[in-house]
XYZ file of C-alpha atoms in Angstrom:
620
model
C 0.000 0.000 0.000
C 1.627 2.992 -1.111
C 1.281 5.180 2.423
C 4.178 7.348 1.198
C 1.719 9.196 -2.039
C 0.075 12.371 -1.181
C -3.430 11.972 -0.796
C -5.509 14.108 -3.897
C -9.109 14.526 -3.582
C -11.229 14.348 -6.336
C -15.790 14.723 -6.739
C -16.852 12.210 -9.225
C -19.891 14.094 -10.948
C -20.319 11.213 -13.667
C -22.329 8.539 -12.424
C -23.150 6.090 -15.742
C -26.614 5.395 -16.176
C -25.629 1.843 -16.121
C -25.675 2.475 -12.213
C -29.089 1.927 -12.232
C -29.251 -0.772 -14.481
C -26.628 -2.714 -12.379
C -27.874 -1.864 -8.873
C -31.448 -2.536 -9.864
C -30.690 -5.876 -10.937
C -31.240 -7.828 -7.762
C -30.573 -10.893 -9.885
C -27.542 -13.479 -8.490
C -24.472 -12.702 -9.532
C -21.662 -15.150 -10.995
C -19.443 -16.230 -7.722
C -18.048 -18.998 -9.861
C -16.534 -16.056 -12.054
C -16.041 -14.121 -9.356
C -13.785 -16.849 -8.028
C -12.120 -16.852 -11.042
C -11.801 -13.372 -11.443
C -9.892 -13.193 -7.773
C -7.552 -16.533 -9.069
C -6.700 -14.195 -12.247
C -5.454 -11.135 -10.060
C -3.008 -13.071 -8.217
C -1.362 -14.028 -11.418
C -0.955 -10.361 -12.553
C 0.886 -9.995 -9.344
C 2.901 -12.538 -10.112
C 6.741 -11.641 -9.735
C 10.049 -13.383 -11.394
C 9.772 -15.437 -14.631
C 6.216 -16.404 -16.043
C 4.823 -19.612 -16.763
C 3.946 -20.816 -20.394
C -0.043 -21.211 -19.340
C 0.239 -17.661 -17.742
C -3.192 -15.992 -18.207
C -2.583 -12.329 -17.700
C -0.948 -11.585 -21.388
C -0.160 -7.814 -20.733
C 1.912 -8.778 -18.073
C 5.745 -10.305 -18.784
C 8.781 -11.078 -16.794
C 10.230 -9.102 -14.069
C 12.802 -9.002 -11.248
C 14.422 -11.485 -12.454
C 18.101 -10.344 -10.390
C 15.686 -10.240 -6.959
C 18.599 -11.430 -4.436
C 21.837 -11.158 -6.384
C 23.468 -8.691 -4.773
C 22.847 -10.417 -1.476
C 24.068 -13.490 -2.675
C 20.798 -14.720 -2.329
C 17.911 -16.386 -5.422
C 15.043 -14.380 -4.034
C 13.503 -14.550 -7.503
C 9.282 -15.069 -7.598
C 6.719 -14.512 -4.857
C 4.344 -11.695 -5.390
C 3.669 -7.851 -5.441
C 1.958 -6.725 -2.511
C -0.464 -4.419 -4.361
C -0.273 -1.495 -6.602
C 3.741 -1.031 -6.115
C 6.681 -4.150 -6.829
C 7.527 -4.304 -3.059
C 7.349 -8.101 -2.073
C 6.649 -7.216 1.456
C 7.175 -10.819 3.820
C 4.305 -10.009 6.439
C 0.968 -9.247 3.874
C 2.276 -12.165 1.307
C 2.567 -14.597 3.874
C -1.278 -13.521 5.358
C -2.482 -13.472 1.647
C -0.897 -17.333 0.933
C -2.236 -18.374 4.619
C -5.852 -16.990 3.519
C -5.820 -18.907 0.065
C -4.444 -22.298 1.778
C -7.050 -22.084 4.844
C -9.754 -21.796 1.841
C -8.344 -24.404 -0.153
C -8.826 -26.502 3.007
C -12.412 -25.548 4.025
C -13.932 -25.128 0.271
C -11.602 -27.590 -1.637
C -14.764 -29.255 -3.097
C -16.880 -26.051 -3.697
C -13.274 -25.151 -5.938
C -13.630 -28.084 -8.236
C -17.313 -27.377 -8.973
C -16.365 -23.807 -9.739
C -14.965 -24.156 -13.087
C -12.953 -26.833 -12.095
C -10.654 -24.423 -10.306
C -8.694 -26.179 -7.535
C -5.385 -26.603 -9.304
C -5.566 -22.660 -10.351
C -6.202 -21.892 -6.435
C -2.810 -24.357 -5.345
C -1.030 -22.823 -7.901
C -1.797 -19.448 -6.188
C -0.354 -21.065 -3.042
C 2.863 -22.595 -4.633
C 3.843 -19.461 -5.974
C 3.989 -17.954 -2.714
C 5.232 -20.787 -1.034
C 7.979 -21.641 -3.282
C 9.474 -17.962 -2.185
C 9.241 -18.283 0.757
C 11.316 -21.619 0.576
C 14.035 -19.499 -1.433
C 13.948 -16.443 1.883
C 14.364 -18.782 4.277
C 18.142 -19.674 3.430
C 18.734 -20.383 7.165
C 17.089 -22.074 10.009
C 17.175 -18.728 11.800
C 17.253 -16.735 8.854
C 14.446 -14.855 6.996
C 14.593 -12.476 3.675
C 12.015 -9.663 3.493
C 11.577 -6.779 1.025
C 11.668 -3.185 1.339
C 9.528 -0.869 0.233
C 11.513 2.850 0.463
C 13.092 2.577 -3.326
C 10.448 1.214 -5.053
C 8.158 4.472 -4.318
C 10.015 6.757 -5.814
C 8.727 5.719 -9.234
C 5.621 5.003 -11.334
C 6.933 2.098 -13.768
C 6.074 -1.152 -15.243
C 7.346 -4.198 -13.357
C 9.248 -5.429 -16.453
C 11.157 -2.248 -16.885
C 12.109 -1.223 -13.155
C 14.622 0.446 -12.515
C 14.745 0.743 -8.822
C 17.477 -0.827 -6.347
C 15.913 -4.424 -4.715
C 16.523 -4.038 -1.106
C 16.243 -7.002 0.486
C 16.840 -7.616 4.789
C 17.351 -10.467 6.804
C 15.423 -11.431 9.760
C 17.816 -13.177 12.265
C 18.606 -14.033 15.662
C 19.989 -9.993 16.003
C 17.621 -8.664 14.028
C 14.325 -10.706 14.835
C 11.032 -10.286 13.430
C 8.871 -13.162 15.306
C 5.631 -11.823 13.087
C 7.045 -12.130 9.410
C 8.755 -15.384 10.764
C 5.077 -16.509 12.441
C 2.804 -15.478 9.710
C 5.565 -17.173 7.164
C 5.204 -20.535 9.030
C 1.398 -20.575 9.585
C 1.178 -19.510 5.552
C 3.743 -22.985 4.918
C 1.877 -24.964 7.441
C -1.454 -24.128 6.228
C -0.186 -25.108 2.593
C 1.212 -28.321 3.728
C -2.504 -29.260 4.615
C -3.617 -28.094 1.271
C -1.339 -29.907 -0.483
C -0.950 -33.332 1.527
C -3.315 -35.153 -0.870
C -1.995 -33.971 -3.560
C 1.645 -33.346 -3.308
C 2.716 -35.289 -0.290
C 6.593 -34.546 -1.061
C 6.093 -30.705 -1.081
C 3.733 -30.806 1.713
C 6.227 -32.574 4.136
C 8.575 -29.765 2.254
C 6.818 -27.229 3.376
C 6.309 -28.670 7.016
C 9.394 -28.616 7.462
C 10.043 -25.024 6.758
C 7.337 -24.323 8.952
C 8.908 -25.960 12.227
C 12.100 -24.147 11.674
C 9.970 -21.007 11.392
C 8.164 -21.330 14.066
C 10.901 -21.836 16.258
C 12.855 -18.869 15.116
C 9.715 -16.645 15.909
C 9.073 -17.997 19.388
C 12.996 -18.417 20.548
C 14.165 -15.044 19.505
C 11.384 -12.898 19.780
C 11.225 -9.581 18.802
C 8.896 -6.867 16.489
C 9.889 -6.697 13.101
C 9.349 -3.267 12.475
C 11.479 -2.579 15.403
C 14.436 -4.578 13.205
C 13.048 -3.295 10.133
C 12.312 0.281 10.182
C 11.296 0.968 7.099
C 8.105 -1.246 7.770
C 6.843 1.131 9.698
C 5.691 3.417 7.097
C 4.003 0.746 5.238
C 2.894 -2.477 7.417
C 3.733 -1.735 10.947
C 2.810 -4.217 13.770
C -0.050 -2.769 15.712
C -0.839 -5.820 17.709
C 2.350 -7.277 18.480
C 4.100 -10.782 17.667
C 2.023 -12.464 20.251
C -1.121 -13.498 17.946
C 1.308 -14.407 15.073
C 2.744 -16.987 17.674
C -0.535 -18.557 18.686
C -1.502 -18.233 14.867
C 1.833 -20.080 13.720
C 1.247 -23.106 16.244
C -2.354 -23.413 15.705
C -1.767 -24.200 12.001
C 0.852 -26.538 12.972
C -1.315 -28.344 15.164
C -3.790 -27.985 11.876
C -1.539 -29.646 9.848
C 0.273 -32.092 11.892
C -2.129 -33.029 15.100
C 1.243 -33.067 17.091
C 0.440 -32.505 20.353
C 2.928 -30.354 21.305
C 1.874 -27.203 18.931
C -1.791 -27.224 20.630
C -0.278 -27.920 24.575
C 1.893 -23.979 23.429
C -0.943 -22.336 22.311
C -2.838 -23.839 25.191
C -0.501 -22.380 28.074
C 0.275 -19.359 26.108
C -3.699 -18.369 25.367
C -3.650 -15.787 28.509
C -0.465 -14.651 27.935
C -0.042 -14.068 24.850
C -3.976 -12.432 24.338
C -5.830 -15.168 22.354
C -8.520 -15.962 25.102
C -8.517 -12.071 26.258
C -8.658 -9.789 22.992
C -11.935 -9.295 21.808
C -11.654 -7.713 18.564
C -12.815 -6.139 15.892
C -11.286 -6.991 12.528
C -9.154 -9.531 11.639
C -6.046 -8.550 9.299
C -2.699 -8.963 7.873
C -1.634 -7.606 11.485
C -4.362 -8.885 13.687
C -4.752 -12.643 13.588
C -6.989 -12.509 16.945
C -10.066 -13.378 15.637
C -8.911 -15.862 12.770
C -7.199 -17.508 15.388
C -10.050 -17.633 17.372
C -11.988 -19.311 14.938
C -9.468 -21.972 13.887
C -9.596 -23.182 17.305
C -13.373 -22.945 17.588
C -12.999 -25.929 14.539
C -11.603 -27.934 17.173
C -14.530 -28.250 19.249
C -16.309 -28.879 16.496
C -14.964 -32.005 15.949
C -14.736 -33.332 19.203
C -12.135 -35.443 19.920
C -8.888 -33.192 19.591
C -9.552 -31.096 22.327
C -9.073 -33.255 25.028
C -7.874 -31.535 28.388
C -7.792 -28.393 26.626
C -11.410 -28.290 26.168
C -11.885 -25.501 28.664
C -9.266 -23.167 26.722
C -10.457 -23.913 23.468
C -13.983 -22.607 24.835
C -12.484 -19.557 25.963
C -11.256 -19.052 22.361
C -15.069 -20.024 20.842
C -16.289 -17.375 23.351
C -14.091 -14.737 21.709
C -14.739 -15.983 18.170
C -18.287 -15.724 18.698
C -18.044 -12.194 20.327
C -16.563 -10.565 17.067
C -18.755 -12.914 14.420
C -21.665 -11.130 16.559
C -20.172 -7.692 16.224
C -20.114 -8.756 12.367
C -24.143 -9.316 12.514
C -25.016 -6.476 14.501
C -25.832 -8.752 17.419
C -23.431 -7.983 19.860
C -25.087 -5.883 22.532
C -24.028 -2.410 20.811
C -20.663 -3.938 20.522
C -20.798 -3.903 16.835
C -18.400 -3.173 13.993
C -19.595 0.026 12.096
C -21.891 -0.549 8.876
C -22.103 2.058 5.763
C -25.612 3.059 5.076
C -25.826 0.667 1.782
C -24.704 -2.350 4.526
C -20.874 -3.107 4.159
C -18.815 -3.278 7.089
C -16.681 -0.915 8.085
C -13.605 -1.007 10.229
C -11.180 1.864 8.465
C -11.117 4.925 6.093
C -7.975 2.750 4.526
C -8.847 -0.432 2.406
C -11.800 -1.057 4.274
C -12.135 -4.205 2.109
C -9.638 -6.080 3.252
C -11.769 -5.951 6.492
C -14.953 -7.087 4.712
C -12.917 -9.559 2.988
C -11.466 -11.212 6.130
C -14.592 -10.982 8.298
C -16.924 -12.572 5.663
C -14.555 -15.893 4.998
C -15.042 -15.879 9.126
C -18.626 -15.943 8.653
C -18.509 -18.344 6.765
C -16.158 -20.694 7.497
C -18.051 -20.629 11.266
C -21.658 -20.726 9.530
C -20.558 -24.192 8.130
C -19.101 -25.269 11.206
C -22.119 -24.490 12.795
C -24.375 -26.410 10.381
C -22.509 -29.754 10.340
C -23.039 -29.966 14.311
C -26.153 -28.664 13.881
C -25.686 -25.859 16.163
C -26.612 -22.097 16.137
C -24.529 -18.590 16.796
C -25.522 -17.576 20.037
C -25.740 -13.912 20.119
C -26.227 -11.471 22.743
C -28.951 -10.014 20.753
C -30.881 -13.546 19.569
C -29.576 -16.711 17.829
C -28.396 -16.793 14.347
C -28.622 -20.091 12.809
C -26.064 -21.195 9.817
C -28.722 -20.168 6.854
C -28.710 -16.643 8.360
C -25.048 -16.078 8.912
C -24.407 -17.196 4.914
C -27.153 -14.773 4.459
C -25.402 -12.291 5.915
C -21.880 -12.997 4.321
C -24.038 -13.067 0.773
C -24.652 -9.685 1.517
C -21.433 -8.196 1.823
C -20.138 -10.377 -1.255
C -23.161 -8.671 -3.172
C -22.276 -5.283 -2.272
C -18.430 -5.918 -3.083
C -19.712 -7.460 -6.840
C -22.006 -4.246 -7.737
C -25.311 -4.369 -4.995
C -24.727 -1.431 -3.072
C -25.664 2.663 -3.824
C -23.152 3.455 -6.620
C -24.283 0.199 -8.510
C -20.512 -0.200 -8.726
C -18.618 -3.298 -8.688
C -15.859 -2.972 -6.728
C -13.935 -6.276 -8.748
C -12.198 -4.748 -11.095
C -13.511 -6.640 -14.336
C -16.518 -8.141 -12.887
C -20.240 -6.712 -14.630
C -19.887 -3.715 -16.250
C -19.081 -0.889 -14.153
C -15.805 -0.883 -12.228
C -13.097 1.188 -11.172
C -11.000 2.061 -14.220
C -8.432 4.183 -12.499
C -6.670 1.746 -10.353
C -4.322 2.452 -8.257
C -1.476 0.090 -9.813
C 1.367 0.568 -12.082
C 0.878 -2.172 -14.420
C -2.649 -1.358 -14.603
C -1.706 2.381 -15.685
C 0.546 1.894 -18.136
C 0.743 0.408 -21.613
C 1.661 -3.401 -21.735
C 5.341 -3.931 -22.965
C 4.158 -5.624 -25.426
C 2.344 -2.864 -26.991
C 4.617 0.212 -25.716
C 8.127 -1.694 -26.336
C 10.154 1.375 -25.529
C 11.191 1.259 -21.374
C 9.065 3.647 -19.189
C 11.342 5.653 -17.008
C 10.598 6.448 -13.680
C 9.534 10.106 -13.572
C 7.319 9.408 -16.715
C 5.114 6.975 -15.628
C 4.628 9.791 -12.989
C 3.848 12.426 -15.383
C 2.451 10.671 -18.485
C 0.415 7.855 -16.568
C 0.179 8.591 -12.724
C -1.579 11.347 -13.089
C -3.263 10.742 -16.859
C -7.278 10.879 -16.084
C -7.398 7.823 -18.856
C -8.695 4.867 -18.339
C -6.023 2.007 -17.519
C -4.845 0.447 -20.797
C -4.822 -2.756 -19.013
C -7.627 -4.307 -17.224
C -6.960 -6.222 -13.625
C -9.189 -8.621 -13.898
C -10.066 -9.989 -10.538
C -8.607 -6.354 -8.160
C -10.665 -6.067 -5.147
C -10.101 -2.233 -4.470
C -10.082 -0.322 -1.414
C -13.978 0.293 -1.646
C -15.798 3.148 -0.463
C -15.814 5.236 2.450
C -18.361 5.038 5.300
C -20.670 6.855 3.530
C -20.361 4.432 0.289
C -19.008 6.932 -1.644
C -16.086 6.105 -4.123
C -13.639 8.625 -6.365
C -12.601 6.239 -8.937
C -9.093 8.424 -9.051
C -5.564 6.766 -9.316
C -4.376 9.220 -6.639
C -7.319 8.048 -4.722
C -4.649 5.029 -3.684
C -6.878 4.544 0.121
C -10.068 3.596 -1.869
C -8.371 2.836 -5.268
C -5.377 0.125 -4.989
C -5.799 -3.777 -4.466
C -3.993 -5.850 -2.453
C -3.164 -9.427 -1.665
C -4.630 -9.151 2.042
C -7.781 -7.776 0.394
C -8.209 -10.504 -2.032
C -7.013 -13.450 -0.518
C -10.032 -14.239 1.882
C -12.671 -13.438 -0.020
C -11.591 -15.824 -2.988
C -12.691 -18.965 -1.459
C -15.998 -17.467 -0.375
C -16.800 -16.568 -3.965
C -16.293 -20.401 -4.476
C -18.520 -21.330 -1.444
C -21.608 -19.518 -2.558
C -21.471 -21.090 -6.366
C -22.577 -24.166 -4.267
C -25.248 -22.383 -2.785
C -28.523 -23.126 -4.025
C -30.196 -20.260 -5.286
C -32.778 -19.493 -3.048
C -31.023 -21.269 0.299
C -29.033 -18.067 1.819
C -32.560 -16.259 0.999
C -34.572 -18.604 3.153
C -36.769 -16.767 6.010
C -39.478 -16.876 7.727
C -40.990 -13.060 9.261
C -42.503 -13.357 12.391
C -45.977 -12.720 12.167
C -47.149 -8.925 12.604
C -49.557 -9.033 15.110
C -49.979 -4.924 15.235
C -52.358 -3.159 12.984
C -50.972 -1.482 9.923
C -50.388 1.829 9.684
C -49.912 4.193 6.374
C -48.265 7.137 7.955
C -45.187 8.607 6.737
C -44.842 11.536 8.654
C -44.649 11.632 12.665
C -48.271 11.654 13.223
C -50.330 9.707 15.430
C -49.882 6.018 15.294
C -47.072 5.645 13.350
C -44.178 4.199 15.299
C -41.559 5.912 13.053
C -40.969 9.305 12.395
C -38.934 9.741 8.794
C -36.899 12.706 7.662
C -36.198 12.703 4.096
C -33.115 14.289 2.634
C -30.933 14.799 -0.460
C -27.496 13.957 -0.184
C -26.272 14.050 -3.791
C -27.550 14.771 -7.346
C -25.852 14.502 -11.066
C -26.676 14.496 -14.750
C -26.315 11.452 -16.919
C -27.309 11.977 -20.630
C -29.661 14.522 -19.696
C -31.637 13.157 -16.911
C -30.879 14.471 -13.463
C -30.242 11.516 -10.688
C -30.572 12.371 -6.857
C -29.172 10.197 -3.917
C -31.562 10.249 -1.285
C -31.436 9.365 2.306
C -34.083 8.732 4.844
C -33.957 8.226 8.297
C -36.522 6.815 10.119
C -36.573 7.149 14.281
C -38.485 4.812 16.231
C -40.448 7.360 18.411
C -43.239 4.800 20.047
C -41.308 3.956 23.140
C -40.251 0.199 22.838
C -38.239 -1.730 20.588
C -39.646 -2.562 17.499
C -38.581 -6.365 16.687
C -41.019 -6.584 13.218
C -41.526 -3.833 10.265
C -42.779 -3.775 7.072
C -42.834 -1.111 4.690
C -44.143 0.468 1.662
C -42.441 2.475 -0.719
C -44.615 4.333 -3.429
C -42.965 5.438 -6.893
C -39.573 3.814 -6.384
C -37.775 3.712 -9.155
C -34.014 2.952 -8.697
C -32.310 0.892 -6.100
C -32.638 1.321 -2.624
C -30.264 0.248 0.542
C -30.952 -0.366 4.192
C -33.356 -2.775 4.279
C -34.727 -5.794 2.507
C -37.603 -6.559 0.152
C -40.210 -8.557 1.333
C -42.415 -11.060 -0.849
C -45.029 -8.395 -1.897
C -44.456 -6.142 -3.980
C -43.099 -2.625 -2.897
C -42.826 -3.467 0.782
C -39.983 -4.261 2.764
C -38.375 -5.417 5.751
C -35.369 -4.746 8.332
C -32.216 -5.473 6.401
C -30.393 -8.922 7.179
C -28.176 -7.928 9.775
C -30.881 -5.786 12.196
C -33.144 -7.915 14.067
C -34.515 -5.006 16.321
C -34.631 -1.449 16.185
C -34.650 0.042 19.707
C -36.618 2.992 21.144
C -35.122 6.656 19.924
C -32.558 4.176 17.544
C -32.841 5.118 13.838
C -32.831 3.288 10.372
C -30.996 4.408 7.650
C -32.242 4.287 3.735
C -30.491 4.859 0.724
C -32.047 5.203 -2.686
C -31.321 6.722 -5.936
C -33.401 7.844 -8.580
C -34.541 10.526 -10.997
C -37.443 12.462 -10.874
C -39.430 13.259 -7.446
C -38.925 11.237 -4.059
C -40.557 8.427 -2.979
C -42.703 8.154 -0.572
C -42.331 5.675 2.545
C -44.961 4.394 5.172
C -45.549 1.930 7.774
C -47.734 -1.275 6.643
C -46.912 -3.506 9.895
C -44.751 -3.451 12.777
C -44.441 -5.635 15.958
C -42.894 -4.351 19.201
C -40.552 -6.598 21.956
């Protein structure tokens, strides 16, 4: 993530009218090509020298000297997102993501145009490097990302010095050399029936890893300064630790890796944290959930039963926070319904937190079990329900009617945040790029990117859903591995899912008489304020954003609504259609709306504003 850029602001004006068209669309959208899609952009991030079946044809070889002047073949691996840094920490996450989906969705992959092998190559690439940086037991080679920002340029033509540095015993970095041996041990499970030889490769690695990390401990942006600027370590070494053994335990079912995390759970934070997000820097509630798996299969936990409930407990308290069922403890939603934890790639967030969701929705429905949730019990169907949501609003339902998959539908950023995006393939602009002139000529160029990344999650929009597709807009605008890794799989796991099974509810019936008010008169349990937050031309037509908010103002919680909204005409966000015709419901993830609390609605549309009233409601 290029944190070094100055930040330009930039009002998009130009909404398309496909907006409309795409957002209206409520139709299900293609998670099989999604998943294909996210396989495609890990290719075009592909470092060192290509394949024959390479897919990604504007893209050619590059770095192909990584190492040499440390005496060292760090050739391969991957770009971390729109620069040519191959930053240790994120890359490792990213390859632990796509293993741990290989592992929970391996046969959802092979239905999905057959796309298993595609998904381990993703893995092996990253896997393969890391074999190649770890040249010593206690000895780990990481990239730096200080040189490679001071230019705009193709991969194939950079011109840039490759710092590399060396985690060691003097220098540690126990989470690049944690995350690096849950990523290996996590692919050894992957691969085991397929590649037994590489897996017990890769296991190996992992070990030596691991105990590198945990005997000389130490931050690695305290050794590595420079990673400050870009990835720093927020939550400490401790949860990479935890992380690393639990996938060793994953992969091997040796004892010993499950009796550390055990007697290190207090300690080190993994039964204490309740979080938030889960991230390329906080593995809290990933780890949390990994463990949870344990109990779900019985017999491994053993005498650490009581532990691994500890960890459930704190699994369950963020998945909660995810559904808006967590006692007010919840993470923050946008008014169109996506999560949000920061202003800065907030995807990555929504990425991570729906493979949770779902991972822990299927755990739940193979015991046959249910979320239990401060605020009510969520069973399986509803948590995938959920998780569908935010999946729909990253692949084009959500206020802009953009998709924010670079490639996917037909209306996507186009002003990535990525250097091989921006400028000309080498194949078609032969002559080298230099560094200042990818700055002036492309950088900065309000073009379109001559090269489509097929498959880019971006940063998405702010909290307000808004979006400048801008190039300099690199907080919203540039992919990354830790963005797309976790979401791939899930694309994969709802291609399996039947059409209308995630969809499935029942309303509770409405025993209170309807009402038709729309204003705050008498007997109308909602009093609605109707605003205009945004307007813009397209081909002559003027377009208006529109917000509502409607207060509960009848004094108890209301637990049922229903509502009817008269001369809609575009897409509208915040809550969910019910079966008749121009009414709907509380959205998925709000079971109650509590006295004084308020619901927020989105819509967009030309012409004048709709009109919104009460049909039924049922208070607690």
């Amino acid at each position: 993530m290029a944190r070094l850029m100055t930040k330009t602001s930039a009002t998009s004006l130009m909404v398309a009218a496909l907006l409309l068209l795409a957002a209206a669309a409520d139709a299900s959208y293609d998670y099989a090509g999604a998943f294909d899609k996210c396989l495609q952009f890990f290719e075009a991030q592909r470092s060192g020298k290509l394949p024959a079946d390479h897919h990604v044809q504007w893209r050619g070889d590059s770095a192909l000297t990584d190492g040499f002047s440390q005496g060292v073949d760090l050739v391969g691996g991957y770009y971390d997102s729109g620069d040519h840094v191959k930053f240790g920490f994120p890359m490792a996450y990213a390859v632990t993501m796509l293993s741990w989906s290989v592992i929970e969705f391996e046969k959802e992959m092979k239905a999905a145009n057959n796309d298993l092998q595609r998904a381990l190559d993703a893995i092996r690439w990253g896997t393969t490097y890391f074999i190649k940086a770890h040249t010593e037991p206690n000895g780990l080679w990481v990239g730096d990302g200080d040189s490679d920002h001071l230019c705009w340029e193709r991969a194939e033509d950079m011109s840039t010095p490759r710092t590399a540095f060396k985690i060691d015993r003097n220098h540690p970095g126990s989470e690049v050399a944690g995350e690096t041996a849950a990523a290996l041990a996590a692919a050894s499970k992957a691969f085991r029936p397929y590649d037994s030889m590489y897996a017990d490769l890769l296991l190996l690695h992992a070990k030596q890893l691991f105990t590198f990390a945990d005997t000389f401990r130490g931050r690695y942006d305290d050794s590595l300064q420079s990673a400050k600027k870009f990835y720093p370590s927020d939550s400490g070494y401790q949860d990479e630790l935890l992380w690393a053994a639990a996938w060793l335990y994953e992969a091997t079912g040796i004892e010993y890796y499950l009796q550390y995390v055990s007697q290190n759970a207090e300690a080190f934070g993994g039964t204490g944290w309740s979080v938030l997000e889960f991230s390329w820097d906080n593995k809290y509630a990933g780890l949390q959930v990994l463990l949870s798996k344990l109990l779900f299969e019985g017999g491994s936990a053993g005498a650490h039963a009581d532990t691994l409930k500890q960890f459930q407990a704190k699994a369950e308290f963020f998945l909660c926070a995810c559904l808006q069922k967590n006692n007010g403890h919840n993470i923050k939603m946008t008014p169109g319904g996506l999560l949000y934890v920061d202003e800065w790639n907030n995807m990555q967030y929504v990425s991570s937190s729906t493979f949770l969701l779902t991972v822990y929705a299927d755990y739940l429905a193979v015991s046959h079990g249910a979320l239990k949730c401060p605020d009510g019990e969520v069973k399986p169907a509803e948590i995938i329900r959920f998780a569908k949501s935010q999946v729909d609003y990253v692949l084009g339902k959500n206020p802009k009617g953009m998709s924010y998959m670079v490639g996917y539908g037909s209306y996507f950023p186009t002003h990535v945040h990525h250097r091989g995006a921006s400028i000309p393939s080498i194949f078609d602009v032969k002559s080298t790029v230099g560094c200042m002139d990818g700055f002036d000529k492309y950088y900065n160029s309000k073009g379109a990117d001559p090269n489509v990344l097929h498959g880019a999650i971006v940063g998405g929009p702010d909290g307000n859903d808004g979006f400048v597709d801008d190039r300099c807009n690199y907080q919203h605008a540039e992919p990354t591995l830790a963005g797309n890794a976790p979401i791939c799989g899930v694309f994969a796991r709802l291609a399996s899912e039947p059409a209308d099974a995630s969809d499935s509810s029942t309303a509770p019936a409405a025993y209170s008489p309807p009402h038709d008010d729309s204003s705050p008169s008498k007997g109308s349990p909602l009093e609605f304020v109707h605003t205009m937050s945004n307007s813009w031309t397209t081909n002559g037509v003027d377009y208006y954003r529109h917000v509502v908010t409607a207060k509960n103002t009848c004094g108890h919680a209301i637990t049922y609504l229903k509502l009817h909204v008269k001369d809609l005409s575009g897409p509208i966000y915040g809550v969910s259609a019910a079966k008749e015709k121009d009414t709907y419901e509380f959205p998925v993830w709000l079971t109650s709306l509590g006295a004084g609390e308020q619901l927020t609605i989105v819509y967009i549309q030309g012409g004048p504003a709709a009109k919104i009233s009460v049909v039924n409601y049922k208070t607690a």
